[in-house]
Amino acid sequence: MVNIAGRSKGCSNCRKRRVKCDEEQPVCRRCQRWNFECDGPRGLTIIQEVIKKPQPKDRQGSRLGLAKRHDASRSGLNSAHASLRPSLRVVGFDVYICYTRENLRRDGFIFTAIQGIRPVDVTLTRSNVPACRISHQAILSLATILFGTQHQQSDILGQGYNMYGDALRQLNQALGDTTRYTSDEVIVAVAVLAVTELLMPSGPENFLPHMSGLERLIALRDPYSFWSQQTPGFREGLRFMILYASLRLRRSSIFAEADWMKAIRANLSEHQIPEQELYDILAFCTVLIAERDVMMANWHLDAAASTQKRNELEEQGHALLAQLHDWKMRWGNNKHLEHYLEIYTTSNSAQGPEGNDFAIVTFMLHKLTLIHVFQILASIPSSNLTTGRVLGDNGSVRITGQFTKEAYLAEKRQAALEACHWVQHYLKGNRSLDMHTSTVVHWTIGMIWRELRNDESTEGNWLRDFMGQKGDKLPRAGYSEHIDD
């Protein structure tokens, strides 16, 4: 088939990328701008179209698995060097980045970090990386691994993990440089690698060292200046990762410190306050867990001091329960949340709430926080207290008399059942359960699965059916283990 060439006069780079070439001689401006090797515009005005069968994949490419050069005779380079040409390797990365943008939360921190990234920012294996591009290398490795995983392409997946290894090496170099290791660029890179391990783990709990290291780096920054400079999506991602890792690793979080709490609240809008109050309680939970572990380790050394500490921890746990009760009384009347509270307490049919996901997810976070507090109290040796009370969500007293481990565990189960109701309401609104979904939803599902997977209740039966059908849509690292007994 013979046609008028039309736009085909452009250089081979522009034609392969399907972008307009300015046809400047001897090289076009686009290739000059991106530092590509340009063979110049074509002089022919007639082209011969030939339908060709797919060619076998070149298995002698570079470590990055880059495309085979189509016309090596023009460049005079051998095939090994041609496989590393930027003009060829950007095509695949363009696809991977676009795919990542489409499949991650619009308000999430990865989506924020990926804006403005260029495929040319990727570097070749073992090459030096400018300080301003460490996070780009990490993001491109995530995008490649995500694309390869979702499409079951082992060659692309291997390419992504090679890039991931290079990103780790480059990050280690930056961490050894005292002028760079606390920079935003390094912090973003560590956060991206943590997300990569969370979504597509290369090994059991490999995301935890990244998240823990992320907290140590941020702790070296001034809370007010650092937090105020970040976008809302980035702040949300950091808050989740640091608290989640602290709970898993049983370490006190910096977000329980007064300066960080003030810095975070200074950048909140009014509708974000209810959510942040719950995250503050989770931050205090990390402190109680760490102090509980120290108390148990020293119990045999000083029983009297440990007993006093136990009573203090139990009182602090009850104070957190009181805060959660007060939260429900205050925000249950909030105009943004009242509608969903009414639906939740009156609906027992298949009609789920519509509209404001934020309210549903916030109440889900409330139940998640309750589960954590009751688990901590259940893990503290009983003091046989006979006074005090635990208030239910409607203001009623659920536990009176002696506090026992069994009573706390019963309350934890009840909180898990109620959290399950919120998950059901969330899903009834035809909401997806994928990487667009809030991390709180995934976290809650993981927690209630841990609590109710062997439960013979209606909720337990529903959860087992649900996990059997859609459990593969949860992040592969899972959110099931948080606080041990």
Coordinates of C-alpha atoms in Angstrom, one line a residue:
M1 CA 0.0 0.0 0.0
V2 CA 1.4 3.4 -1.1
N3 CA 0.4 6.6 0.6
I4 CA 1.5 10.2 0.8
A5 CA 3.8 10.4 3.7
G6 CA 2.1 13.4 5.4
R7 CA 3.6 13.6 8.9
S8 CA 6.2 10.9 8.2
K9 CA 8.9 13.3 7.2
G10 CA 9.9 13.7 10.9
C11 CA 12.9 12.0 12.4
S12 CA 12.7 8.4 13.5
N13 CA 12.5 9.4 17.2
C14 CA 9.5 11.6 16.8
R15 CA 7.8 9.1 14.6
K16 CA 8.3 6.3 17.1
R17 CA 6.9 8.5 19.9
R18 CA 4.1 9.7 17.7
V19 CA 4.8 13.4 18.4
K20 CA 5.1 16.3 15.9
C21 CA 8.6 16.9 14.6
D22 CA 9.7 20.4 13.6
E23 CA 11.9 18.8 10.8
E24 CA 14.8 21.1 11.6
Q25 CA 18.2 20.2 10.0
P26 CA 20.5 18.5 10.9
V27 CA 18.6 17.5 14.1
C28 CA 15.2 18.5 15.3
R29 CA 14.7 20.7 18.3
R30 CA 12.7 18.1 20.3
C31 CA 15.6 15.6 20.2
Q32 CA 18.0 18.4 20.9
R33 CA 16.0 19.4 23.9
W34 CA 15.8 15.9 25.3
N35 CA 19.4 15.0 24.4
F36 CA 18.3 12.2 22.0
E37 CA 20.4 11.0 19.1
C38 CA 18.5 12.4 16.1
D39 CA 18.9 11.0 12.5
G40 CA 17.2 14.1 11.0
P41 CA 14.0 14.4 9.1
R42 CA 13.3 12.2 6.1
G43 CA 13.5 13.6 2.6
L44 CA 10.9 11.2 1.1
T45 CA 7.3 12.2 0.5
I46 CA 6.1 8.8 -0.5
I47 CA 6.1 5.8 1.8
Q48 CA 5.4 2.1 1.2
E49 CA 3.2 0.5 3.8
V50 CA 4.0 -3.1 4.4
I51 CA 2.1 -5.3 6.9
K52 CA 4.7 -7.3 8.8
K53 CA 4.3 -10.2 11.2
P54 CA 5.4 -9.6 14.8
Q55 CA 9.1 -10.1 15.2
P56 CA 10.5 -12.2 18.0
K57 CA 11.6 -10.3 21.1
D58 CA 15.3 -9.3 21.3
R59 CA 16.7 -11.2 24.2
Q60 CA 20.2 -9.6 23.9
G61 CA 19.2 -6.2 25.1
S62 CA 20.5 -4.3 28.0
R63 CA 19.8 -5.0 31.7
L64 CA 16.8 -2.6 31.4
G65 CA 15.2 -4.9 28.8
L66 CA 15.0 -2.1 26.3
A67 CA 13.5 -2.3 22.8
K68 CA 15.6 -3.5 19.8
R69 CA 16.8 -0.8 17.4
H70 CA 14.8 -0.9 14.2
D71 CA 17.4 0.6 11.9
A72 CA 20.9 0.2 13.3
S73 CA 22.5 1.0 10.0
R74 CA 21.6 4.7 10.3
S75 CA 23.3 5.3 13.6
G76 CA 26.5 3.2 13.0
L77 CA 26.2 1.9 16.5
N78 CA 26.4 -1.8 17.4
S79 CA 23.2 -3.5 18.7
A80 CA 24.3 -3.5 22.3
H81 CA 24.7 0.3 22.4
A82 CA 21.6 0.8 20.4
S83 CA 19.5 -0.9 23.0
L84 CA 20.5 1.8 25.5
R85 CA 19.4 4.7 23.3
P86 CA 17.1 7.1 25.3
S87 CA 14.9 7.5 22.2
L88 CA 14.0 3.9 22.5
R89 CA 13.7 3.3 26.2
V90 CA 11.4 6.3 27.0
V91 CA 8.5 4.7 25.0
G92 CA 8.0 2.0 27.6
F93 CA 8.4 4.2 30.6
D94 CA 5.9 6.6 29.2
V95 CA 3.3 3.8 29.3
Y96 CA 4.3 2.7 32.8
I97 CA 4.0 6.2 34.2
C98 CA 0.7 6.8 32.6
Y99 CA -0.6 3.5 33.8
T100 CA 0.6 4.3 37.4
R101 CA -1.1 7.7 37.2
E102 CA -4.4 6.1 36.2
N103 CA -4.3 3.3 38.8
L104 CA -3.3 5.2 42.0
R105 CA -5.4 7.5 44.1
R106 CA -5.7 11.0 42.7
D107 CA -5.1 12.6 46.1
G108 CA -2.5 10.0 47.1
F109 CA 1.1 11.0 47.7
I110 CA 2.5 8.8 44.9
F111 CA 0.2 10.6 42.4
T112 CA 1.4 13.9 43.8
A113 CA 5.1 12.9 43.6
I114 CA 4.8 11.5 40.0
Q115 CA 3.6 14.8 38.6
G116 CA 6.1 16.4 36.3
I117 CA 8.4 13.3 36.1
R118 CA 9.9 12.6 32.8
P119 CA 11.0 9.2 31.5
V120 CA 14.4 10.6 30.5
D121 CA 15.0 11.0 34.3
V122 CA 15.7 7.2 34.5
T123 CA 19.4 6.4 34.6
L124 CA 21.3 3.4 33.3
T125 CA 22.5 0.7 35.6
R126 CA 25.5 1.7 37.8
S127 CA 25.5 5.2 36.5
N128 CA 25.7 8.2 38.8
V129 CA 22.4 9.9 39.7
P130 CA 22.0 13.6 40.2
A131 CA 20.8 14.5 43.7
C132 CA 17.5 15.9 42.2
R133 CA 16.6 12.7 40.6
I134 CA 16.8 10.0 43.2
S135 CA 13.1 10.0 43.8
H136 CA 12.5 9.9 40.0
Q137 CA 14.5 6.7 39.8
A138 CA 12.4 5.2 42.7
I139 CA 9.1 6.3 41.1
L140 CA 10.0 4.8 37.7
S141 CA 11.0 1.5 39.3
L142 CA 7.6 1.5 41.1
A143 CA 5.8 2.3 37.8
T144 CA 7.6 -0.5 36.0
I145 CA 7.0 -3.1 38.7
L146 CA 3.4 -2.1 38.9
F147 CA 2.8 -2.4 35.2
G148 CA 4.7 -5.7 35.0
T149 CA 2.8 -7.2 37.9
Q150 CA -0.7 -6.1 36.8
H151 CA -0.1 -7.4 33.2
Q152 CA 1.9 -10.5 34.3
Q153 CA 4.9 -9.6 32.2
S154 CA 7.9 -11.2 33.7
D155 CA 10.4 -9.4 31.5
I156 CA 9.0 -6.0 32.5
L157 CA 8.8 -7.1 36.1
G158 CA 12.4 -8.1 36.1
Q159 CA 13.3 -4.8 34.5
G160 CA 11.5 -3.0 37.3
Y161 CA 13.3 -4.9 40.0
N162 CA 16.6 -4.2 38.4
M163 CA 15.7 -0.5 38.5
Y164 CA 14.5 -1.0 42.1
G165 CA 18.0 -2.4 43.1
D166 CA 19.6 0.6 41.4
A167 CA 17.3 3.0 43.3
L168 CA 18.3 1.3 46.6
R169 CA 22.0 1.7 45.7
Q170 CA 21.6 5.3 44.8
L171 CA 19.6 6.0 47.9
N172 CA 22.3 4.4 50.1
Q173 CA 24.8 6.8 48.5
A174 CA 22.7 9.7 49.3
L175 CA 22.1 8.6 52.9
G176 CA 25.9 8.6 53.3
D177 CA 26.1 12.3 52.3
T178 CA 25.5 14.6 55.2
T179 CA 24.4 17.4 52.9
R180 CA 21.6 15.3 51.3
Y181 CA 20.3 12.6 53.6
T182 CA 17.5 14.7 55.1
S183 CA 16.5 16.4 51.8
D184 CA 12.9 16.2 50.5
E185 CA 14.3 14.3 47.5
V186 CA 15.7 11.5 49.7
I187 CA 12.5 11.4 51.9
V188 CA 10.3 11.0 48.8
A189 CA 12.5 8.2 47.5
V190 CA 12.3 6.3 50.7
A191 CA 8.6 6.7 50.8
V192 CA 8.2 5.5 47.2
L193 CA 10.3 2.4 47.9
A194 CA 8.1 1.7 51.0
V195 CA 5.0 1.9 48.9
T196 CA 6.5 -0.4 46.3
E197 CA 7.2 -3.0 49.0
L198 CA 3.7 -2.6 50.5
L199 CA 1.9 -3.1 47.2
M200 CA 4.3 -5.6 45.5
P201 CA 6.5 -7.0 48.2
S202 CA 9.8 -8.6 47.3
G203 CA 9.9 -10.3 50.7
P204 CA 8.0 -10.6 54.0
E205 CA 7.5 -7.2 55.6
N206 CA 10.3 -5.6 53.5
F207 CA 8.2 -2.4 53.7
L208 CA 8.7 -2.0 57.4
P209 CA 12.5 -1.0 57.3
H210 CA 11.7 1.6 54.7
M211 CA 8.8 3.0 56.7
S212 CA 10.9 3.0 59.9
G213 CA 13.8 4.7 58.2
L214 CA 11.3 7.3 56.8
E215 CA 10.3 8.2 60.3
R216 CA 13.9 8.6 61.4
L217 CA 14.7 10.9 58.5
I218 CA 11.6 13.1 59.1
A219 CA 12.4 13.3 62.8
L220 CA 15.5 15.2 61.9
R221 CA 13.5 17.9 60.2
D222 CA 11.7 20.8 61.9
P223 CA 8.1 19.8 62.3
Y224 CA 6.5 23.1 61.3
S225 CA 8.6 23.9 58.3
F226 CA 8.6 20.4 56.9
W227 CA 4.9 19.7 57.3
S228 CA 3.8 23.0 55.9
Q229 CA 5.8 22.5 52.7
Q230 CA 4.2 19.2 51.8
T231 CA 1.0 18.7 49.7
P232 CA -2.1 17.2 51.4
G233 CA -1.7 13.9 49.6
F234 CA 1.9 13.6 50.6
R235 CA 1.1 14.4 54.2
E236 CA -1.7 11.8 54.3
G237 CA 0.6 9.1 52.9
L238 CA 3.4 9.9 55.4
R239 CA 1.0 9.9 58.3
F240 CA -0.3 6.5 57.4
M241 CA 3.0 4.9 56.8
I242 CA 4.7 6.2 59.9
L243 CA 1.8 5.3 62.2
Y244 CA 1.3 1.9 60.6
A245 CA 5.0 1.0 60.9
S246 CA 5.1 2.2 64.5
L247 CA 2.2 0.0 65.4
R248 CA 3.7 -3.0 63.7
L249 CA 7.2 -2.4 65.1
R250 CA 5.8 -1.6 68.6
R251 CA 7.7 1.7 68.7
S252 CA 6.6 5.2 69.9
S253 CA 5.8 7.4 66.9
I254 CA 7.1 10.9 66.5
F255 CA 3.5 11.9 65.8
A256 CA 2.7 11.4 69.5
E257 CA 5.2 14.2 70.3
A258 CA 3.7 17.7 71.1
D259 CA 5.6 19.6 68.4
W260 CA 4.6 17.2 65.6
M261 CA 1.0 17.2 66.8
K262 CA 0.9 21.0 66.7
A263 CA 2.6 21.2 63.3
I264 CA 0.1 18.7 61.8
R265 CA -2.9 20.5 63.2
A266 CA -1.7 23.9 62.0
N267 CA -2.2 22.7 58.4
L268 CA -5.6 21.1 58.8
S269 CA -8.9 22.3 57.3
E270 CA -12.0 22.1 59.5
H271 CA -13.4 18.9 57.9
Q272 CA -10.0 17.2 58.6
I273 CA -10.1 17.7 62.3
P274 CA -12.3 14.6 63.2
E275 CA -10.0 12.3 61.3
Q276 CA -6.8 13.8 62.8
E277 CA -8.2 13.4 66.3
L278 CA -8.4 9.6 65.6
Y279 CA -4.9 9.6 64.2
D280 CA -3.7 11.3 67.4
I281 CA -5.2 8.5 69.5
L282 CA -3.5 6.0 67.3
A283 CA -0.2 7.8 67.9
F284 CA -0.8 7.6 71.6
C285 CA -1.4 3.9 71.1
T286 CA 2.2 3.5 69.8
V287 CA 3.4 5.0 73.1
L288 CA 1.3 2.7 75.2
I289 CA 2.5 -0.4 73.3
A290 CA 6.1 0.5 73.6
E291 CA 5.8 1.3 77.3
R292 CA 3.8 -1.9 77.9
D293 CA 6.6 -4.0 76.3
V294 CA 9.2 -2.3 78.5
M295 CA 7.1 -2.9 81.6
M296 CA 6.7 -6.6 80.8
A297 CA 10.4 -7.0 80.1
N298 CA 11.3 -5.5 83.5
W299 CA 8.5 -7.1 85.5
H300 CA 10.7 -9.7 87.2
L301 CA 13.3 -7.0 88.1
D302 CA 11.1 -4.6 89.9
A303 CA 7.6 -5.9 90.5
A304 CA 6.5 -2.9 92.6
A305 CA 7.5 -0.3 89.9
S306 CA 6.0 -2.5 87.1
T307 CA 2.7 -2.8 89.0
Q308 CA 2.5 1.0 89.3
K309 CA 3.3 1.3 85.6
R310 CA 0.6 -1.2 84.8
N311 CA -2.0 0.9 86.6
E312 CA -0.8 4.0 84.8
L313 CA -1.1 2.3 81.4
E314 CA -4.5 1.0 82.2
E315 CA -5.7 4.4 83.2
Q316 CA -4.2 5.9 80.0
G317 CA -6.0 3.3 78.0
H318 CA -9.3 4.1 79.6
A319 CA -8.6 7.8 78.9
L320 CA -8.3 7.0 75.2
L321 CA -11.6 5.1 75.3
A322 CA -13.2 8.2 76.9
Q323 CA -11.7 10.3 74.1
L324 CA -13.2 8.0 71.5
H325 CA -16.6 8.2 73.2
D326 CA -16.4 12.0 73.3
W327 CA -15.3 12.0 69.6
K328 CA -18.5 10.1 68.7
M329 CA -20.7 12.4 70.7
R330 CA -19.2 15.5 69.1
W331 CA -18.7 14.5 65.5
G332 CA -21.8 12.3 65.4
N333 CA -23.7 15.6 65.3
N334 CA -21.5 17.2 62.7
K335 CA -23.5 18.2 59.6
H336 CA -21.1 16.3 57.3
L337 CA -21.2 13.1 59.4
E338 CA -24.7 13.1 60.8
H339 CA -26.3 11.7 57.6
Y340 CA -24.1 8.7 57.6
L341 CA -24.5 8.1 61.3
E342 CA -28.3 8.0 60.8
I343 CA -27.9 5.6 57.9
Y344 CA -25.6 3.4 59.9
T345 CA -27.8 3.1 63.0
T346 CA -31.1 2.7 61.2
S347 CA -30.3 0.8 58.0
N348 CA -30.4 -3.0 58.0
S349 CA -31.1 -3.5 54.3
A350 CA -29.1 -3.6 51.1
Q351 CA -29.3 0.1 50.7
G352 CA -26.0 1.6 51.5
P353 CA -24.9 5.2 51.9
E354 CA -24.1 7.3 48.9
G355 CA -21.9 10.3 48.3
N356 CA -19.4 11.3 50.9
D357 CA -16.8 8.6 51.2
F358 CA -14.9 10.7 53.7
A359 CA -17.6 10.3 56.4
I360 CA -17.8 6.5 55.9
V361 CA -14.0 6.1 56.0
T362 CA -13.7 8.3 59.1
F363 CA -16.2 6.2 61.0
M364 CA -14.3 3.2 59.8
L365 CA -11.1 4.7 61.3
H366 CA -13.0 5.2 64.6
K367 CA -13.7 1.5 64.9
L368 CA -10.2 0.7 63.8
T369 CA -8.9 2.9 66.6
L370 CA -11.2 1.2 69.1
I371 CA -9.9 -2.2 68.2
H372 CA -6.3 -1.0 68.8
V373 CA -7.1 0.4 72.2
F374 CA -9.0 -2.6 73.4
Q375 CA -6.2 -4.9 72.2
I376 CA -3.7 -2.9 74.2
L377 CA -5.8 -3.0 77.4
A378 CA -6.3 -6.8 76.9
S379 CA -2.5 -7.2 76.7
I380 CA -1.9 -5.5 80.0
P381 CA -1.9 -7.8 83.0
S382 CA -5.2 -7.5 84.9
S383 CA -5.2 -5.2 87.9
N384 CA -8.5 -6.5 89.1
L385 CA -9.9 -3.0 89.2
T386 CA -13.5 -2.9 90.3
T387 CA -14.3 0.8 89.5
G388 CA -14.6 2.7 86.3
R389 CA -16.5 2.0 83.1
V390 CA -16.2 1.8 79.4
L391 CA -18.7 3.8 77.5
G392 CA -20.5 2.3 74.4
D393 CA -21.0 4.3 71.2
N394 CA -24.5 5.4 72.2
G395 CA -23.4 6.5 75.7
S396 CA -24.3 3.3 77.5
V397 CA -22.0 1.5 79.9
R398 CA -20.8 -1.7 78.4
I399 CA -18.3 -2.8 80.9
T400 CA -18.9 -2.3 84.6
G401 CA -17.3 -3.9 87.6
Q402 CA -14.1 -5.8 87.2
F403 CA -11.9 -5.2 84.1
T404 CA -10.6 -8.5 82.7
K405 CA -8.8 -9.5 79.6
E406 CA -11.9 -11.4 78.5
A407 CA -14.1 -8.3 78.9
Y408 CA -11.6 -6.2 76.8
L409 CA -11.5 -8.9 74.1
A410 CA -15.3 -9.0 74.0
E411 CA -15.3 -5.3 73.4
K412 CA -12.7 -5.6 70.7
R413 CA -14.8 -8.2 68.9
Q414 CA -17.8 -5.9 69.1
A415 CA -15.8 -3.0 67.6
A416 CA -14.7 -5.4 64.8
L417 CA -18.3 -6.4 64.1
E418 CA -19.3 -2.7 63.8
A419 CA -16.2 -2.0 61.6
C420 CA -17.4 -4.8 59.4
H421 CA -20.8 -3.0 59.0
W422 CA -19.0 0.1 57.8
V423 CA -17.0 -1.9 55.3
Q424 CA -20.3 -3.4 54.0
H425 CA -21.8 0.1 53.7
Y426 CA -18.8 1.3 51.9
L427 CA -18.9 -1.5 49.4
K428 CA -22.7 -1.2 48.9
G429 CA -22.1 2.2 47.4
N430 CA -20.5 0.5 44.3
R431 CA -17.1 1.7 45.5
S432 CA -14.1 -0.1 44.2
L433 CA -11.6 -2.0 46.2
D434 CA -8.3 -1.3 44.5
M435 CA -5.3 1.1 44.6
H436 CA -7.7 4.0 44.4
T437 CA -9.2 3.0 47.7
S438 CA -8.3 4.8 50.9
T439 CA -5.6 3.0 53.0
V440 CA -7.9 3.2 55.9
V441 CA -10.4 0.9 54.1
H442 CA -7.6 -1.7 53.4
W443 CA -6.3 -1.4 56.9
T444 CA -9.7 -1.9 58.4
I445 CA -10.4 -5.0 56.2
G446 CA -7.1 -6.5 57.3
M447 CA -7.9 -5.8 61.0
I448 CA -11.4 -7.3 61.0
W449 CA -10.2 -10.3 59.0
R450 CA -7.7 -11.0 61.8
E451 CA -10.5 -10.6 64.4
L452 CA -13.4 -12.3 62.6
R453 CA -12.0 -14.8 60.2
N454 CA -13.0 -17.7 62.5
D455 CA -16.0 -16.0 63.9
E456 CA -19.4 -17.8 63.4
S457 CA -21.4 -14.6 63.3
T458 CA -23.2 -13.3 60.3
E459 CA -20.4 -10.8 59.8
G460 CA -17.8 -13.5 60.0
N461 CA -19.5 -15.5 57.4
W462 CA -19.9 -12.5 55.1
L463 CA -16.2 -11.6 55.6
R464 CA -15.0 -15.1 54.7
D465 CA -17.1 -15.0 51.5
F466 CA -15.9 -11.6 50.7
M467 CA -12.2 -12.4 51.2
G468 CA -12.6 -15.6 49.1
Q469 CA -13.9 -13.4 46.2
K470 CA -12.0 -10.2 46.5
G471 CA -9.1 -10.8 48.9
D472 CA -6.7 -10.7 46.0
K473 CA -7.5 -7.0 45.5
L474 CA -6.0 -6.1 48.9
P475 CA -2.3 -5.0 48.9
R476 CA -0.2 -8.2 48.9
A477 CA 1.7 -7.2 52.0
G478 CA -1.6 -7.2 53.9
Y479 CA -2.7 -5.2 56.9
S480 CA -3.5 -8.2 59.2
E481 CA -0.9 -8.1 61.9
H482 CA -0.7 -5.1 64.2
I483 CA -0.6 -5.8 67.9
D484 CA 0.2 -9.1 69.4
D485 CA -1.3 -10.3 72.6

